[in-house]
XYZ file of C-alpha atoms in Angstrom:
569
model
C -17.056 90.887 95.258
C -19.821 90.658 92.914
C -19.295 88.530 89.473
C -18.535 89.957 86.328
C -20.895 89.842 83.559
C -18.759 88.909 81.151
C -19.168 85.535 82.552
C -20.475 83.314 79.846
C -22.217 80.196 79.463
C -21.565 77.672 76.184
C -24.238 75.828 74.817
C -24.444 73.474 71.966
C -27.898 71.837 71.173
C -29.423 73.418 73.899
C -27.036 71.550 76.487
C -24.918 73.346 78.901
C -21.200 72.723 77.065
C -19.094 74.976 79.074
C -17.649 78.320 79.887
C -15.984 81.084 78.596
C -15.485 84.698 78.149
C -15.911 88.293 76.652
C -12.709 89.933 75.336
C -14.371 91.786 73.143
C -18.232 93.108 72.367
C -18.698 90.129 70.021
C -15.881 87.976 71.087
C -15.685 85.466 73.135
C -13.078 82.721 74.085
C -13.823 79.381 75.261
C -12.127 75.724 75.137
C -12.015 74.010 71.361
C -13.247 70.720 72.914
C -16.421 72.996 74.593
C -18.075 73.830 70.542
C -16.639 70.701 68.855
C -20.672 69.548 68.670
C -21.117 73.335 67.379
C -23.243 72.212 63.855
C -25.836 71.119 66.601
C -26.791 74.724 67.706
C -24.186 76.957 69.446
C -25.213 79.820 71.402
C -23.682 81.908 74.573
C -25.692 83.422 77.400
C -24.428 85.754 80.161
C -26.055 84.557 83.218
C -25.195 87.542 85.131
C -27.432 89.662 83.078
C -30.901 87.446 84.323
C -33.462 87.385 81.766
C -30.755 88.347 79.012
C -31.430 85.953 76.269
C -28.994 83.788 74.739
C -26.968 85.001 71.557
C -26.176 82.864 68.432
C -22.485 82.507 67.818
C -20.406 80.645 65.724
C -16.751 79.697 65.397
C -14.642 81.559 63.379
C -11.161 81.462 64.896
C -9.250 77.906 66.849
C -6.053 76.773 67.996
C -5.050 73.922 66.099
C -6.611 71.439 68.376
C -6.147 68.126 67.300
C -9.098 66.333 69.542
C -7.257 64.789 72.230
C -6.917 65.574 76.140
C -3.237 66.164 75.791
C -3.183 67.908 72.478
C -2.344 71.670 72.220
C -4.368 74.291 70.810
C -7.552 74.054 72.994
C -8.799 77.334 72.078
C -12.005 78.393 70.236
C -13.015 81.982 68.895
C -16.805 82.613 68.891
C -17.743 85.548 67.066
C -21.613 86.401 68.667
C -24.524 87.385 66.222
C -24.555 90.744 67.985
C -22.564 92.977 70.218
C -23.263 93.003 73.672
C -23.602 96.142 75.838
C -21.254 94.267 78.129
C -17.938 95.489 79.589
C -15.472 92.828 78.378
C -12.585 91.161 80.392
C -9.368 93.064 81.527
C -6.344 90.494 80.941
C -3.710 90.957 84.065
C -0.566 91.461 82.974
C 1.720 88.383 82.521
C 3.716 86.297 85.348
C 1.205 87.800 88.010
C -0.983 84.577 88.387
C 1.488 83.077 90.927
C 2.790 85.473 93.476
C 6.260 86.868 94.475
C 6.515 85.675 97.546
C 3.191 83.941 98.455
C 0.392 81.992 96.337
C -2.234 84.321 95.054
C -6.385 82.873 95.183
C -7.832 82.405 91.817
C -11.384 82.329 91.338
C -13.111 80.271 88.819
C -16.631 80.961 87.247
C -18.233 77.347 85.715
C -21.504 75.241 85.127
C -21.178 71.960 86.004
C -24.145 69.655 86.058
C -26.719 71.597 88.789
C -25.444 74.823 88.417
C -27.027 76.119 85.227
C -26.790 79.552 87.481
C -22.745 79.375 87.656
C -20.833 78.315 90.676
C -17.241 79.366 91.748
C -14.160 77.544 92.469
C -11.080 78.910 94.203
C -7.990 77.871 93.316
C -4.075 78.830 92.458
C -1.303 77.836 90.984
C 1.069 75.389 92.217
C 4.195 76.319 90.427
C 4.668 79.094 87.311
C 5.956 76.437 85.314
C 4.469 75.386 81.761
C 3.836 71.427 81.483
C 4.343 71.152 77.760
C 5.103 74.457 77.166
C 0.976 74.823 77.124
C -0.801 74.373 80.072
C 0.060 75.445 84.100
C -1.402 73.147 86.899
C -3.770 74.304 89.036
C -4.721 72.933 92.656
C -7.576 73.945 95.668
C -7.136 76.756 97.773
C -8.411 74.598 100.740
C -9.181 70.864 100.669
C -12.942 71.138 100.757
C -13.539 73.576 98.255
C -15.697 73.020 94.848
C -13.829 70.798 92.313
C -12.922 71.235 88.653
C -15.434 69.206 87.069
C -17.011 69.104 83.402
C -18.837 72.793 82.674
C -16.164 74.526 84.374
C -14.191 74.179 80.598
C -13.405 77.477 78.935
C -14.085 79.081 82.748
C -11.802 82.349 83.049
C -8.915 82.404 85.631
C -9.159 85.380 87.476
C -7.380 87.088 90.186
C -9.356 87.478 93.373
C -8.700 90.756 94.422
C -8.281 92.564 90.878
C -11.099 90.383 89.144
C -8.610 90.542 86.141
C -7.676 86.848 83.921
C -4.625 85.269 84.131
C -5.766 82.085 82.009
C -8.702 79.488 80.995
C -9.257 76.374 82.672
C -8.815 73.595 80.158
C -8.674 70.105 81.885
C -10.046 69.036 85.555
C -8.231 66.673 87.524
C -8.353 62.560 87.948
C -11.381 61.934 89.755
C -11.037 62.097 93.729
C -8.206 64.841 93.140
C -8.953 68.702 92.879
C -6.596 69.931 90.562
C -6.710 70.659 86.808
C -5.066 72.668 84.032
C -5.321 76.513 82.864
C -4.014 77.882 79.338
C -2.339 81.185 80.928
C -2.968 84.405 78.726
C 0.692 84.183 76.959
C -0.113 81.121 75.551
C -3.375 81.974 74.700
C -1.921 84.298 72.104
C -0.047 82.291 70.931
C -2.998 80.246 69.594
C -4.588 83.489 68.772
C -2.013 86.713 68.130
C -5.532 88.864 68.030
C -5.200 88.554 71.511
C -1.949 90.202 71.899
C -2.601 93.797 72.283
C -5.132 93.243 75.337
C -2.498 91.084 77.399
C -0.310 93.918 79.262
C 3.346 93.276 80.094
C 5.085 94.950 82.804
C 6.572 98.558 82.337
C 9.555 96.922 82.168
C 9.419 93.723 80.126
C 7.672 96.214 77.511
C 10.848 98.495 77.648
C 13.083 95.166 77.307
C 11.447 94.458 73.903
C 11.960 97.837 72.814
C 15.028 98.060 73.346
C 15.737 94.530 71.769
C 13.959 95.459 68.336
C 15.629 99.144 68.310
C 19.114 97.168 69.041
C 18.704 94.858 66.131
C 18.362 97.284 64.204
C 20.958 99.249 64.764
C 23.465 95.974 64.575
C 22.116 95.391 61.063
C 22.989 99.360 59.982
C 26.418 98.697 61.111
C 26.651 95.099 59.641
C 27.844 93.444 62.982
C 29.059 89.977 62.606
C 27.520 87.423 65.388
C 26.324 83.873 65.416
C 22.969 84.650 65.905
C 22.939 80.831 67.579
C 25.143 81.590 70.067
C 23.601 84.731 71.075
C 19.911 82.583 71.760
C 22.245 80.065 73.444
C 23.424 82.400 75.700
C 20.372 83.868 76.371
C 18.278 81.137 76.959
C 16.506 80.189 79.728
C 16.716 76.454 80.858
C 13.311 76.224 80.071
C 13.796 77.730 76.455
C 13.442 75.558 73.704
C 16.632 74.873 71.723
C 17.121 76.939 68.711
C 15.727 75.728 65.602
C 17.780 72.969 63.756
C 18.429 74.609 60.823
C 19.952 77.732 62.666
C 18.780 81.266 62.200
C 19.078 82.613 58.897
C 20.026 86.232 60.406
C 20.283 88.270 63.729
C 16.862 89.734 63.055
C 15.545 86.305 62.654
C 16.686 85.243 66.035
C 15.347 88.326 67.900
C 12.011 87.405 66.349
C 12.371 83.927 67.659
C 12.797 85.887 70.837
C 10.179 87.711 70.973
C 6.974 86.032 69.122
C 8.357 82.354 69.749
C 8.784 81.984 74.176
C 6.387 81.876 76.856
C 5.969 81.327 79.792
C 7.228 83.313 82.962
C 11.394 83.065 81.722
C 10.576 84.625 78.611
C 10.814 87.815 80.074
C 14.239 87.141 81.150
C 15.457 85.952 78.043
C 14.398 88.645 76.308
C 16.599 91.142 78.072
C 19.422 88.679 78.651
C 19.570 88.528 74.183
C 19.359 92.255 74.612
C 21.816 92.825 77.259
C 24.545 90.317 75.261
C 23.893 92.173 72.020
C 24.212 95.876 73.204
C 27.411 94.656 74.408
C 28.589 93.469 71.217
C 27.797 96.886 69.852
C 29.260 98.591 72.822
C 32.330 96.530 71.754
C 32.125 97.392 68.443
C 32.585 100.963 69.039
C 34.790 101.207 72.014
C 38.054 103.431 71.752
C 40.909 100.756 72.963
C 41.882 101.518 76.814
C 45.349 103.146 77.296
C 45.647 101.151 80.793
C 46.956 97.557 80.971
C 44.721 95.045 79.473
C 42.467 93.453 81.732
C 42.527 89.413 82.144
C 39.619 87.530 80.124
C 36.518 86.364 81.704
C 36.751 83.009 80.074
C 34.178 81.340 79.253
C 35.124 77.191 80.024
C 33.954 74.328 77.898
C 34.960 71.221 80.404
C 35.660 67.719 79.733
C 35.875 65.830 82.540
C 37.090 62.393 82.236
C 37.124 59.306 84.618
C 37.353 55.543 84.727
C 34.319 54.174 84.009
C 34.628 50.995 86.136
C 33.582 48.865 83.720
C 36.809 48.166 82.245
C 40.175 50.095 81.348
C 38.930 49.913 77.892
C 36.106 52.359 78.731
C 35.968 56.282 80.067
C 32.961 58.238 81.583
C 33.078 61.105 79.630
C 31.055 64.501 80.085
C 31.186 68.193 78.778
C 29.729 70.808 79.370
C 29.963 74.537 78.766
C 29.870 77.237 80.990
C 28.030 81.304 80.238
C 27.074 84.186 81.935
C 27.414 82.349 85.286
C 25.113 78.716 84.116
C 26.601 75.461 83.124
C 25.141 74.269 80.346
C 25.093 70.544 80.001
C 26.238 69.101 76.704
C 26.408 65.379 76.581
C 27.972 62.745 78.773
C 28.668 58.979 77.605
C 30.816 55.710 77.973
C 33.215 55.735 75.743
C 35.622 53.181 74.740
C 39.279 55.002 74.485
C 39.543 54.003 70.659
C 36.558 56.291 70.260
C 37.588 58.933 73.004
C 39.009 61.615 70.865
C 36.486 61.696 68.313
C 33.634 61.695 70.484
C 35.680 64.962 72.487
C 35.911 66.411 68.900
C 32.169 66.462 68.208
C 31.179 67.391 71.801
C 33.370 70.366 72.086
C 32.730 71.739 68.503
C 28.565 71.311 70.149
C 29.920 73.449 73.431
C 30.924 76.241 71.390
C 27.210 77.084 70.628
C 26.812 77.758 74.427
C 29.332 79.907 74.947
C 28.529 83.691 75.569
C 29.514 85.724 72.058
C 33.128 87.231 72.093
C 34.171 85.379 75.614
C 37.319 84.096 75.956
C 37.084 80.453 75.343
C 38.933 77.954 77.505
C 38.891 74.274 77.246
C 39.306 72.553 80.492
C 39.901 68.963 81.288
C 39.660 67.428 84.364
C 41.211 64.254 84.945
C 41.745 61.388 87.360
C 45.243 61.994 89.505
C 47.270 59.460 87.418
C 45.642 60.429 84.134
C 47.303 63.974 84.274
C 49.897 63.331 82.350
C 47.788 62.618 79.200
C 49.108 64.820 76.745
C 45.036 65.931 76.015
C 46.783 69.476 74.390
C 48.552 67.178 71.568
C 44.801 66.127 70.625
C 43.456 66.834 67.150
C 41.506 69.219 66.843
C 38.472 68.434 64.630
C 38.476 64.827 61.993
C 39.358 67.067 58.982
C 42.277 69.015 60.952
C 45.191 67.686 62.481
C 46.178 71.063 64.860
C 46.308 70.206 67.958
C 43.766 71.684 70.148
C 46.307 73.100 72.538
C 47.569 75.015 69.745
C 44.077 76.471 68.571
C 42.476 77.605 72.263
C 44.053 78.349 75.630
C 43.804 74.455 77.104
C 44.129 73.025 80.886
C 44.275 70.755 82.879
C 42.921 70.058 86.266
C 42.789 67.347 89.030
C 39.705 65.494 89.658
C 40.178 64.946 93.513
C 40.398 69.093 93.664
C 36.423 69.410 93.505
C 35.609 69.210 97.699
C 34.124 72.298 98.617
C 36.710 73.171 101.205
C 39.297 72.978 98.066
C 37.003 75.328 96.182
C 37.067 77.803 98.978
C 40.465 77.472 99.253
C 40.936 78.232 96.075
C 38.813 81.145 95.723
C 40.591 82.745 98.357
C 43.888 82.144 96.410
C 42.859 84.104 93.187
C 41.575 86.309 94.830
C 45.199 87.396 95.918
C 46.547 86.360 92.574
C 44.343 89.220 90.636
C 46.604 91.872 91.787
C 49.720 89.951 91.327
C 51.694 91.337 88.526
C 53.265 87.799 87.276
C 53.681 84.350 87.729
C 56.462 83.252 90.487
C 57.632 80.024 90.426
C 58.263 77.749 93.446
C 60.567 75.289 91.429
C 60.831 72.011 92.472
C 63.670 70.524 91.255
C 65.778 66.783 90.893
C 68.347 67.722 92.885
C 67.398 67.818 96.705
C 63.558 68.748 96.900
C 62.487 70.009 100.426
C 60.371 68.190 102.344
C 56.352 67.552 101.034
C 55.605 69.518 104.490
C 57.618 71.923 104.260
C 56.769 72.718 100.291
C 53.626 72.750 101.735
C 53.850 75.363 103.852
C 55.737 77.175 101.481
C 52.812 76.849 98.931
C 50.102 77.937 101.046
C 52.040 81.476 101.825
C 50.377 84.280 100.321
C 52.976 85.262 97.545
C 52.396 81.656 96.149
C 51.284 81.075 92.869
C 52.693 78.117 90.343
C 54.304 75.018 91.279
C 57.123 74.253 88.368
C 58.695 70.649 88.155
C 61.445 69.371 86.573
C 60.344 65.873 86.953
C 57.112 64.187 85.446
C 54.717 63.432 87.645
C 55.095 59.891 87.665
C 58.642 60.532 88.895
C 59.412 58.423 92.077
C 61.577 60.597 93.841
C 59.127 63.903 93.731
C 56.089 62.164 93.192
C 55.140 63.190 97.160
C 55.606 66.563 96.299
C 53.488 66.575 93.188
C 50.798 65.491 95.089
C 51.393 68.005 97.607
C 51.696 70.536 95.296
C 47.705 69.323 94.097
C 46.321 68.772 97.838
C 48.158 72.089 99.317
C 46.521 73.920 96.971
C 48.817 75.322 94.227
C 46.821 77.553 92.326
C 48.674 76.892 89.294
C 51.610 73.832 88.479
C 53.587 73.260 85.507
C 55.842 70.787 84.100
C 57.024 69.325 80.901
C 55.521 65.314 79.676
C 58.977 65.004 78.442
C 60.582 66.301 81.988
C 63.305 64.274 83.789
C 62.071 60.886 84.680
C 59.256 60.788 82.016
C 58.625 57.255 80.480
C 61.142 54.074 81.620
C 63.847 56.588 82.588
C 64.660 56.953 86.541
C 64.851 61.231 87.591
C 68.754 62.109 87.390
C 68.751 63.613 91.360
C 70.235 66.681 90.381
C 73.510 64.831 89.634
C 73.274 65.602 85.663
C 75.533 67.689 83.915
C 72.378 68.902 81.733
C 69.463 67.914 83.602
C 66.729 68.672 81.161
C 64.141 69.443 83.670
C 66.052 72.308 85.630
C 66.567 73.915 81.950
C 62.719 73.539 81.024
C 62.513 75.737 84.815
C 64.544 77.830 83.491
C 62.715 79.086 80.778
C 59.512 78.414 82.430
C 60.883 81.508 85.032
C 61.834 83.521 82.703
C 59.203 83.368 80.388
C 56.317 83.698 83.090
C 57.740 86.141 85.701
C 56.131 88.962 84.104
C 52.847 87.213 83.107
C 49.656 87.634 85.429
C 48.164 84.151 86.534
C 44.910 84.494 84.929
C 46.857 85.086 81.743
C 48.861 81.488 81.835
C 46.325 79.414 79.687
C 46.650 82.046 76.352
C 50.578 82.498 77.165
C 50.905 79.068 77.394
C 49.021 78.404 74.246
C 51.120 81.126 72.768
C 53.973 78.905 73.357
C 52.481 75.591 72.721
C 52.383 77.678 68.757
C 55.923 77.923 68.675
C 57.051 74.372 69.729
C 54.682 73.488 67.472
C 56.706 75.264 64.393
C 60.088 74.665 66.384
C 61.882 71.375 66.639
C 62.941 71.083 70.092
C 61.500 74.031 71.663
C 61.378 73.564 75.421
C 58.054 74.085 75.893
C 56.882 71.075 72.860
C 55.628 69.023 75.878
C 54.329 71.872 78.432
C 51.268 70.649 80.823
C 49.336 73.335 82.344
C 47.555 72.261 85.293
C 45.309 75.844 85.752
C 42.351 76.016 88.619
C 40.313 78.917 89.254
C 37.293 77.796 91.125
C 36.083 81.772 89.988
C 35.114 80.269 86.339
C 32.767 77.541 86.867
C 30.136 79.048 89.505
C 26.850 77.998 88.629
C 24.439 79.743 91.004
C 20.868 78.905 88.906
C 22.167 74.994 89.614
C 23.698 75.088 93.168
C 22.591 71.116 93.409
C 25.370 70.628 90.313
C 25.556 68.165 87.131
C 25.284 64.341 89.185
C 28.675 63.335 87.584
C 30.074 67.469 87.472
C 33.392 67.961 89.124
C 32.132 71.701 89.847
C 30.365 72.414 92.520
């Protein structure tokens, strides 16, 4: 293919500086570092006009470059003394530099030392993501190829087989390695918003944005109320930067964040994921309520998974993390000495909620080492300032640590997927007096028609302690018992040979009050009743552990490698 004309060389003083290009019949755009000698003479020349003389320009327009190799903003504006009867660049349209399913070629146009002419370079991209949130790597097409080298500076990126730029070379690699850096277009305009309207987005991404600004304004006509946070949280791409520390002053603020503030090839993404989330806040908003039976809540988990750190029984490894629209979102994870356990949990879950998708169905979710179940983490306060328990303020579980193999998972997943049709809760009651066989219980758990596992022992409890952990290694989808249960603390189980056995009456009401209450309901029916024992003395459910595990909530396929220390998988 023949080179375009718009092909310019930088000099300053007479020397050959650089590169760069026409975007416009008197504009043309070139590296800051190329003109920083500009007071010594700066003109531009198009060598592939020969005999075309060379055209004064000067500077009127940068990036904010601060002088060194790393700093941003490497971007200069040259406004020439004339226009040019030159046909100027065509920008490709974003996120098209890299390829679907192969690497595209790139060809770059420079003048390094001997080639006052212009030589080319082919090259591409070795991965679509920003370093710095500024610059995307570039590396040879083939081994032997011409190397980035000073005069190739301010050289356009262009695609080889639509001649159109995706970006400006900025840097060349460490000697004896041919790679280097390009400025893509996106960023580009950031550094120079005049640049905006000649940078095409896809058909779609252009629709996206529409339909984002024509959304937000609709949801401030009808005065919605959202945490504009959350809504960026949600949307965010991992590659996003966090949302500003002061907040967002308003919806329409975020959006704009949105839309003038990302780059790089997620941006896209985000922008309809904000869009998608808010439409269905309005959608909510309006919605006649359904005459059918209420469907079961997608939660939306925060987990805290706790373990023994090994360093000491003093100290607990302690991580949360929050889970949206299918992505765990990583919050913090520490050791922690146990006098500082709960208020660390405080802070990190009150940090979670910013994750979570708007108007989701929160659910707080601790997972815990197999003789750490018992910890009554529902009795927890809730914040420093506010003594309410937590288990009294969200739907709270627990589950067991050991439960996170794969096979588990799948046998899991297989479970619920039974239980979603199941119109309530049956209890398999395991009780003082004469418990089957572990084996046998667990066959009987494994059956189809099983769902919840109710004791009327605690779990430390010597004489069903084997079926407990049957109960968690069968799987049971669901168990239940009370802290307070026969056998809790120094006392032994009473057999069944009680006249009042305190754990057969807590099954009692357990049955009744779940028998009519789908499974993926438990966690806000048992927080229900976790309100009332908390305004009744002696209510039989004051001491009520929910151990609640569907594998369904916490799939994470953007991570499939999972959080190092992360009990999901």
């Amino acid at each position: 293919m023949n080179s375009a004309e718009w092909h310019a060389r930088i000099e300053c003083g007479g020397q050959v500086a650089g590169a760069g290009f026409l975007v416009s019949p008197n504009t043309v755009l070139t590296c800051a570092h190329v003109v920083q000698r500009e007071p010594a003479g700066l003109t531009v020349t198009f060598t592939e006009r020969p005999g075309s003389p060379a055209v004064p320009a000067r500077v009127v327009a940068h990036g904010g470059w601060a002088g060194g190799a790393t700093d941003p903003g490497d971007l200069a504006v040259l406004e020439l003394e004339r226009e040019v009867p030159i046909a100027p660049a065509a920008l490709a349209p974003v996120d098209t530099a890299h390829g679907v399913t192969a690497p595209r070629k790139l060809v770059v146009y420079g003048f390094p030392v001997g080639f006052d002419e212009g030589t080319l370079a082919e090259y591409r991209i070795t991965a679509p993501q920003l370093i710095n949130r500024e610059w995307i790597q570039l590396e040879a097409w083939q081994p032997g190829g011409q190397p980035l080298a000073p005069g190739f500076s301010g050289s356009a990126v262009t695609l080889v087989d639509t001649g159109e730029v995706v970006g400006m070379v900025t840097a060349e690699g460490a000697p004896g390695v041919r790679n280097g850096r390009m400025m893509p277009t996106e960023v580009m305009v950031r550094h120079w918003p005049d640049l905006e309207g000649l940078v095409p987005t896809s058909d779609h991404a252009t629709a996206d944005r529409t339909r984002l600004r024509e959304l937000v304004e609709r949801a401030v006509r009808v005065n919605l109320e959202c945490d504009p946070v959350r809504l960026y949280t949600a949307a965010a791409d991992r590659f996003d930067p966090l949302p500003p520390e002061e907040g967002f002053d308003s919806l329409r603020s975020a959006a704009l964040f949105v839309l003038c503030e990302l780059d790089g090839p997620g941006a896209a993404g985000t922008v309809t994921r904000f869009a998608d989330h808010l439409e269905t806040l309005l959608e909510a908003l309006f919605r006649a309520p359904a005459p059918a039976e209420p469907e079961a809540p997608e939660w939306s988990p925060i987990l805290v998974e706790l373990a023994h750190s090994g360093a000491g029984d003093d100290l607990v490894r302690v991580e949360v993390s929050a889970y949206s629209g299918g992505r765990r979102h990583p919050v913090d994870s520490d050791t922690v000495p146990q006098t500082r356990l709960r208020a660390w949990v405080q802070d990190r879950i009150e940090a979670a909620f910013r994750c979570l998708t708007p108007g989701a169905d929160e659910l707080i979710a601790f997972v815990l080492p197999r003789d750490w179940l018992d910890w009554p983490v529902d009795r927890w306060e809730s914040a420093p300032d506010d003594a309410t328990p937590l288990g009294c303020l969200y739907p709270l579980v627990v589950t067991d640590h050991a439960r996170r193999k794969t096979s588990t998972r799948h046998v899991l997943t297989r479970a619920w997927k039974r239980l979603d049709s199941s119109p309530g809760a049956r209890v398999h009651r395991v009780e003082c007096a004469g418990p089957e066989e572990p084996g046998r219980l667990r066959m009987r758990l494994r059956r189809p028609d099983a769902c919840l596992a109710g004791f009327a022992t605690a779990p430390a409890a010597a004489r069903t302690r084997p079926h407990f952990d049957t109960s968690l290694t069968a799987p049971a989808p669901v168990i239940v018992w009370s802290r307070s249960g026969c056998g809790a603390g120094q006392e032994a189980d009473c057999g069944g040979t009680a006249a009042v056995c305190t754990g057969k009456s807590f099954l009692d009401e357990l049955d009744a009050h779940v028998a009519h209450v789908p499974p993926a309901e438990l966690p806000r029916h048992v927080l229900a009743l976790r309100e009332e024992a908390d305004a009744e003395e002696g209510h039989w459910a004051t001491d009520i552990q929910l151990l609640w595990d569907d594998p369904r909530c916490f799939t994470d396929p953007h991570d499939t490698a999972a959080h190092v220390r992360s009990p999901v998988a």
